Coordinates of C-alpha atoms in Angstrom, one line a residue:
X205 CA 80.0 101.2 96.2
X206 CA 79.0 98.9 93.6
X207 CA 79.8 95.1 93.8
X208 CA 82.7 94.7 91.7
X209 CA 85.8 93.7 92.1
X210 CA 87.4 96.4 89.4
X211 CA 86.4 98.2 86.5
X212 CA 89.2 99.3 85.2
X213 CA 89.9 97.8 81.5
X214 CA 94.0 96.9 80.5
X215 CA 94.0 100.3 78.0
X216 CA 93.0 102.6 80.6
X217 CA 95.1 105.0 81.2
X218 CA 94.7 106.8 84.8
X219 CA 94.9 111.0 85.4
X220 CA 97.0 112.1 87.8
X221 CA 93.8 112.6 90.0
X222 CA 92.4 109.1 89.8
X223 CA 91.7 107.0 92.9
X224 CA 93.9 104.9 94.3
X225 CA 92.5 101.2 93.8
X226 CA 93.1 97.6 93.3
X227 CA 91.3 96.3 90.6
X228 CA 91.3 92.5 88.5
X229 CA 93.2 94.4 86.2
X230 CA 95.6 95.6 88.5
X231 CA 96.6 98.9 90.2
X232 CA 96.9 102.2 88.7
X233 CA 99.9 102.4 85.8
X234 CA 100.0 99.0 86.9
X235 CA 97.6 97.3 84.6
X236 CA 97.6 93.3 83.6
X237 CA 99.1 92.9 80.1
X238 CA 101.5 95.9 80.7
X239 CA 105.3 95.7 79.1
X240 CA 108.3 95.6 81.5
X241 CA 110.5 98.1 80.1
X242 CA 107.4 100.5 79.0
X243 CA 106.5 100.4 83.0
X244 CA 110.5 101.2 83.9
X245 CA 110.4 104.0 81.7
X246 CA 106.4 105.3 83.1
X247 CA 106.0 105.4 85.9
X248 CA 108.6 103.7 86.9
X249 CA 109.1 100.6 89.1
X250 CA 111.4 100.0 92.2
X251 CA 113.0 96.9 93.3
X252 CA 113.5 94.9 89.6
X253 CA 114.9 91.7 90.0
X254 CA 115.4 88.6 87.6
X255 CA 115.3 84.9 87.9
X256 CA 114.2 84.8 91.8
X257 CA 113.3 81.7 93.6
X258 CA 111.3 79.8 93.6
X259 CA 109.9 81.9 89.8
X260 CA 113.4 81.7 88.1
X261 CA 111.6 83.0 84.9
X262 CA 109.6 85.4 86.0
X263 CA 110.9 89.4 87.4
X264 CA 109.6 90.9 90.1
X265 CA 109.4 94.4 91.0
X266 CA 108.0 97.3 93.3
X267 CA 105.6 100.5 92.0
X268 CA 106.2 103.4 92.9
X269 CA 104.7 106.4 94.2
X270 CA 101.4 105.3 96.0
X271 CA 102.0 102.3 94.4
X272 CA 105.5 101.5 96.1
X273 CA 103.5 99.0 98.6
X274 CA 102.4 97.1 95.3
X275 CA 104.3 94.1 94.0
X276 CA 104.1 93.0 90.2
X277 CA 105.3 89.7 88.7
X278 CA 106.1 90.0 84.7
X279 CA 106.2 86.8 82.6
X280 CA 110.0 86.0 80.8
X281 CA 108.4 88.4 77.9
X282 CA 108.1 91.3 79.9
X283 CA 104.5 91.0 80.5
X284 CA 102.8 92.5 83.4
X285 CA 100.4 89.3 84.7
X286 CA 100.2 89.4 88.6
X287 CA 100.2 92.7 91.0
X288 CA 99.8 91.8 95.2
X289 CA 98.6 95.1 97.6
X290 CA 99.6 94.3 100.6
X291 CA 98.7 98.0 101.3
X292 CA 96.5 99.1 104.3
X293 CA 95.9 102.2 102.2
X294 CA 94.6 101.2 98.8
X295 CA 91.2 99.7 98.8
X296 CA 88.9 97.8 95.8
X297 CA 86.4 99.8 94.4
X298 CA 84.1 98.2 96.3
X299 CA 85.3 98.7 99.7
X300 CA 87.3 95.9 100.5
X301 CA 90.7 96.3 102.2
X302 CA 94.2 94.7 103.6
X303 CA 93.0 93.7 107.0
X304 CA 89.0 93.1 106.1
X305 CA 87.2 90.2 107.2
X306 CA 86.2 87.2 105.2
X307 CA 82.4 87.7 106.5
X308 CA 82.7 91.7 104.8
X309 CA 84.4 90.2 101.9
X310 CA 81.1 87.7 100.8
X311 CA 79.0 90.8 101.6
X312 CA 80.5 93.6 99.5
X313 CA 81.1 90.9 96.9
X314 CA 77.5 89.2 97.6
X315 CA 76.5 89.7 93.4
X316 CA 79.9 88.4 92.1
X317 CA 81.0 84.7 92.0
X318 CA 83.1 84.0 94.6
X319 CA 84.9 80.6 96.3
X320 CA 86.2 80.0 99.9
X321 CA 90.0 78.1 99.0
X322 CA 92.2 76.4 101.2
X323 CA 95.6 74.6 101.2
X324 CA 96.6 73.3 104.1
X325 CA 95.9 75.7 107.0
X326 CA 96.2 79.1 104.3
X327 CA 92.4 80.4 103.5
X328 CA 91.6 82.7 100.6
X329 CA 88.4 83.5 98.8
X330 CA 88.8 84.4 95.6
X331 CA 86.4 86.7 93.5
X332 CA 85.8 86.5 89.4
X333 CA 84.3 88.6 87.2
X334 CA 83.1 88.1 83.7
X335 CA 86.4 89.0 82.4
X336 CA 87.9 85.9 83.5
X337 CA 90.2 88.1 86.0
X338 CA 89.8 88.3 89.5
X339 CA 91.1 89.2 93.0
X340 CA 92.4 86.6 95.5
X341 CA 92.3 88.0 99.0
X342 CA 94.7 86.0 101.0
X343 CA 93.7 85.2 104.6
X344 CA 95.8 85.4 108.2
X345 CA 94.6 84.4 111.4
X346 CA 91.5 85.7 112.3
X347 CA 90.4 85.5 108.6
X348 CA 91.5 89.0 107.8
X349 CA 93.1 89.8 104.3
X350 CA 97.0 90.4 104.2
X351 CA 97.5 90.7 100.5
X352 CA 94.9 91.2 97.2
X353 CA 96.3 89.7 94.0
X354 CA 95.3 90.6 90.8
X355 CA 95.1 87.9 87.7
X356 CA 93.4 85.2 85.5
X357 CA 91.0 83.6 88.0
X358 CA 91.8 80.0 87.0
X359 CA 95.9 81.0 87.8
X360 CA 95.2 82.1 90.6
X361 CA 93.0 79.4 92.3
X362 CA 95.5 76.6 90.8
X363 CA 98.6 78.7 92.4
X364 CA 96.9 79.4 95.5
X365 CA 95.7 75.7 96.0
X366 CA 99.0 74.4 94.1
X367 CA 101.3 75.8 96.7
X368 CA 104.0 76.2 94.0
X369 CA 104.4 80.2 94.1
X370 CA 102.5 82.5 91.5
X371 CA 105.2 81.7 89.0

């Protein structure tokens, strides 16, 4: 495994046969920068729904497929610009997982920038790469990871340590 959080670039377009990953640029179909409406159509999306609390702009939805366990937040403009795994089954590139330890996370990520956050008693450690994009693993008890989220680095740390919802 290499130590990198995702290699996948926004244009790429996965084959039916590619592995099933979270990347910084999100997961499968479900790239960063991707339209609303072009993701309804291909490859579809479960769960759509507008205006929720406490992101009254932004819609959410569900993938689908091996994705269903994947949740993506699109801007008012329909664009694609956070996906959460909170999948037990879909792994970084790298190795990491839903349910891995902080101490595995600094070690597969070891070469990468990365930075322990906190907000009250919530943990995370967030990873970056040169793209600007990274992975915030979100830590439970024990410092295990219950969700991966996929975006800008800099929104993620400021809505992490914000408290104010990935909005």
């Amino acid at each position: 495994a290499t130590a990198s959080p995702g290699a996948a670039s926004p244009s790429t377009s996965p084959s039916a046969d590619a592995a099933v990953e979270f990347t910084v640029d999100g997961a499968g179909p479900y790239q960063l920068g991707a339209d609303l409406t072009t993701l309804q159509a291909t490859p579809g999306l479960g769960e759509v729904a507008q205006g929720a609390a406490p992101c009254p702009q932004t819609t959410t939805a569900r993938g689908t497929g091996a994705w269903a366990e994947v949740d993506l937040s699109f801007h008012a403009d329909g664009v694609l610009y956070l996906a959460v795994n909170r999948s037990a089954s879909i792994p970084t590139p790298s190795g990491a997982w839903v349910g891995s330890r902080l101490a595995e996370l600094k070690k597969i990520y070891a070469g990468i920038p990365g930075e322990d956050l906190a907000r009250g008693t919530a943990k995370a450690y967030l990873v970056t790469t040169i793209s600007g994009r990274g992975i915030l693993f979100d830590l439970g008890a024990g410092g295990r990871v219950v969700a991966m989220m996929a975006g800008e680095s800099g929104y993620l740390k400021t809505s992490f340590v914000g408290g104010k919802g990935f909005c």
